[in-house]
């Protein structure tokens, strides 16, 4: 098994657990973006969002909700950003699907989800909308 998150799930690499249930494990990120930065993973190895079936989506999101409650209770942040880097182009470095829960604190000088990318190209939103039909 070469996947680092599978090794964490198997207990081969130690972690600071925030939340655990039968399907999910949430633990503190080793390189935190903020105090309490938590990563939550399905225990089953799935590489990316496209590989998740409906049942896994449901159990995963239920786990994210529980982990979020733990973060709010323990650290009382003023807010959180929750995100997932899905695919290399989006910044995914560990190919085992995972959510980031990044606690936010007033005055922390961080940005919002909108600061991930601000494309220099301009898009005609109505033209993009047609691509969905
Ligand atoms: P990604 O860039 O794939 O969305 O996020 C991977 C995250 O996993 C990074 O924030 C990184 O700091 C974290 N990470 C990588 N290896 C380990 C590890 O061995 N232990 C813990 N706790 N976090 C890890
Ligand atoms: Zn894995």
Tab-separated table of C-alpha atoms and ligand atoms in Angstrom:
chain	number	residue	atom	x	y	z
A	1	UNK	CA	0.000	0.000	0.000
A	2	UNK	CA	1.648	3.233	-1.114
A	3	UNK	CA	-1.130	5.709	-0.355
A	4	UNK	CA	-0.205	7.882	2.622
A	5	UNK	CA	-3.819	8.376	3.707
A	6	UNK	CA	-4.483	4.611	3.548
A	7	UNK	CA	-1.447	4.209	5.812
A	8	UNK	CA	-2.923	6.730	8.238
A	9	UNK	CA	-6.284	4.928	8.150
A	10	UNK	CA	-4.504	1.598	8.796
A	11	UNK	CA	-2.625	3.108	11.765
A	12	UNK	CA	0.766	2.677	10.101
A	13	UNK	CA	1.328	6.435	10.318
A	14	UNK	CA	0.194	8.226	13.459
A	15	UNK	CA	-2.276	11.059	13.365
A	16	UNK	CA	-4.118	13.460	15.635
A	17	UNK	CA	-7.690	12.266	15.182
A	18	UNK	CA	-10.471	14.838	15.192
A	19	UNK	CA	-13.345	12.503	14.295
A	20	UNK	CA	-13.737	8.854	13.336
A	21	UNK	CA	-16.596	6.590	12.386
A	22	UNK	CA	-16.897	3.304	10.477
A	23	UNK	CA	-16.351	4.979	7.125
A	24	UNK	CA	-14.453	8.208	7.752
A	25	UNK	CA	-11.366	9.503	9.519
A	26	UNK	CA	-10.679	13.182	10.194
A	27	UNK	CA	-7.263	14.256	11.456
A	28	UNK	CA	-5.145	17.381	11.850
A	29	UNK	CA	-3.204	18.356	8.747
A	30	UNK	CA	0.554	18.039	9.272
A	31	UNK	CA	1.117	21.384	7.490
A	32	UNK	CA	-1.808	23.441	8.736
A	33	UNK	CA	-3.011	26.534	6.881
A	34	UNK	CA	-4.633	27.703	10.120
A	35	UNK	CA	-5.120	26.504	13.698
A	36	UNK	CA	-7.120	23.272	13.521
A	37	UNK	CA	-6.779	22.653	9.769
A	38	UNK	CA	-8.365	19.228	9.455
A	39	UNK	CA	-8.367	16.690	6.658
A	40	UNK	CA	-11.198	14.201	6.391
A	41	UNK	CA	-10.935	11.076	4.271
A	42	UNK	CA	-13.116	8.095	3.435
A	43	UNK	CA	-11.470	4.976	4.883
A	44	UNK	CA	-11.966	3.299	1.523
A	45	UNK	CA	-9.314	4.304	-1.017
A	46	UNK	CA	-10.925	6.386	-3.728
A	47	UNK	CA	-8.724	8.606	-5.827
A	48	UNK	CA	-11.003	11.491	-6.717
A	49	UNK	CA	-14.567	12.748	-6.682
A	50	UNK	CA	-15.464	11.224	-10.046
A	51	UNK	CA	-14.722	7.769	-8.620
A	52	UNK	CA	-17.199	8.188	-5.732
A	53	UNK	CA	-20.607	6.540	-5.932
A	54	UNK	CA	-23.755	8.023	-4.408
A	55	UNK	CA	-23.516	5.988	-1.229
A	56	UNK	CA	-19.953	7.138	-0.600
A	57	UNK	CA	-20.994	10.756	-1.212
A	58	UNK	CA	-23.647	10.383	1.481
A	59	UNK	CA	-21.394	8.767	4.080
A	60	UNK	CA	-18.595	11.199	3.287
A	61	UNK	CA	-20.714	14.298	3.650
A	62	UNK	CA	-22.204	12.972	6.888
A	63	UNK	CA	-18.637	12.529	8.179
A	64	UNK	CA	-17.647	16.023	7.075
A	65	UNK	CA	-20.598	17.402	9.028
A	66	UNK	CA	-19.566	15.510	12.188
A	67	UNK	CA	-15.931	16.575	11.867
A	68	UNK	CA	-17.057	20.155	11.367
A	69	UNK	CA	-19.055	20.020	14.595
A	70	UNK	CA	-15.943	18.799	16.437
A	71	UNK	CA	-13.855	21.651	15.010
A	72	UNK	CA	-16.433	24.293	15.950
A	73	UNK	CA	-16.831	22.853	19.460
A	74	UNK	CA	-13.114	22.455	20.215
A	75	UNK	CA	-11.695	25.605	18.643
A	76	UNK	CA	-14.613	27.990	18.303
A	77	UNK	CA	-13.378	29.528	15.066
A	78	UNK	CA	-15.231	32.513	13.649
A	79	UNK	CA	-15.852	30.605	10.413
A	80	UNK	CA	-14.436	27.880	8.219
A	81	UNK	CA	-13.576	27.249	4.613
A	82	UNK	CA	-14.297	23.736	3.442
A	83	UNK	CA	-12.687	22.660	0.225
A	84	UNK	CA	-11.419	19.848	-1.865
A	85	UNK	CA	-8.598	19.895	-4.362
A	86	UNK	CA	-9.973	17.469	-6.941
A	87	UNK	CA	-7.328	16.584	-9.491
A	88	UNK	CA	-3.767	17.745	-9.999
A	89	UNK	CA	-4.873	20.887	-11.832
A	90	UNK	CA	-6.805	21.875	-8.722
A	91	UNK	CA	-3.820	21.257	-6.452
A	92	UNK	CA	-4.493	17.701	-5.279
A	93	UNK	CA	-1.219	16.186	-4.066
A	94	UNK	CA	-2.486	13.075	-2.272
A	95	UNK	CA	-4.492	10.841	-4.638
A	96	UNK	CA	-6.983	9.712	-1.990
A	97	UNK	CA	-10.068	11.868	-1.918
A	98	UNK	CA	-10.176	14.258	1.069
A	99	UNK	CA	-11.886	17.370	2.293
A	100	UNK	CA	-10.039	20.222	3.974
A	101	UNK	CA	-11.721	21.963	6.880
A	102	UNK	CA	-9.823	25.214	7.386
A	103	UNK	CA	-10.908	27.156	10.471
A	104	UNK	CA	-10.944	30.937	10.071
A	105	UNK	CA	-10.424	33.577	12.696
A	106	UNK	CA	-11.288	37.265	12.585
A	107	UNK	CA	-8.291	39.247	11.390
A	108	UNK	CA	-6.412	36.194	10.067
A	109	UNK	CA	-5.818	38.032	6.777
A	110	UNK	CA	-6.796	35.004	4.699
A	111	UNK	CA	-8.946	35.135	1.589
A	112	UNK	CA	-12.129	33.428	0.520
A	113	UNK	CA	-12.744	30.578	-1.903
A	114	UNK	CA	-12.736	33.277	-4.594
A	115	UNK	CA	-9.050	33.851	-4.024
A	116	UNK	CA	-8.126	30.342	-5.252
A	117	UNK	CA	-8.184	31.577	-8.836
A	118	UNK	CA	-9.071	34.782	-10.634
A	119	UNK	CA	-8.788	33.910	-14.309
A	120	UNK	CA	-7.285	36.575	-16.558
A	121	UNK	CA	-9.599	35.416	-19.330
A	122	UNK	CA	-13.046	36.946	-19.411
A	123	UNK	CA	-15.981	34.663	-20.073
A	124	UNK	CA	-19.393	35.292	-21.498
A	125	UNK	CA	-21.499	33.632	-18.814
A	126	UNK	CA	-24.454	33.108	-21.162
A	127	UNK	CA	-22.157	31.304	-23.656
A	128	UNK	CA	-20.871	29.090	-20.859
A	129	UNK	CA	-24.460	28.402	-19.802
A	130	UNK	CA	-25.207	27.065	-23.308
A	131	UNK	CA	-22.481	24.444	-22.788
A	132	UNK	CA	-24.701	22.838	-20.168
A	133	UNK	CA	-27.642	22.339	-22.497
B	1	LIG	P1	-4.003	18.097	-1.089
B	1	LIG	O1	-2.941	19.061	-1.539
B	1	LIG	O2	-3.839	16.750	-1.742
B	1	LIG	O3	-5.391	18.638	-1.240
B	1	LIG	O4	-3.811	17.950	0.463
B	1	LIG	C1	-3.047	16.985	1.083
B	1	LIG	C2	-2.893	17.438	2.505
B	1	LIG	O5	-2.443	16.346	3.269
B	1	LIG	C3	-1.871	18.561	2.677
B	1	LIG	O6	-2.505	19.676	3.303
B	1	LIG	C4	-0.790	17.946	3.532
B	1	LIG	O7	-0.249	18.860	4.475
B	1	LIG	C5	-1.517	16.807	4.215
B	1	LIG	N1	-0.659	15.666	4.530
B	1	LIG	C6	0.179	15.045	3.668
B	1	LIG	N2	0.801	14.020	4.292
B	1	LIG	C7	0.322	14.002	5.556
B	1	LIG	C8	0.601	13.163	6.689
B	1	LIG	O8	1.391	12.231	6.659
B	1	LIG	N3	-0.093	13.438	7.844
B	1	LIG	C9	-0.992	14.460	7.917
B	1	LIG	N4	-1.609	14.658	9.099
B	1	LIG	N5	-1.259	15.273	6.876
B	1	LIG	C10	-0.607	15.040	5.705
B	2	LIG	ZN1	-5.585	5.721	-0.060
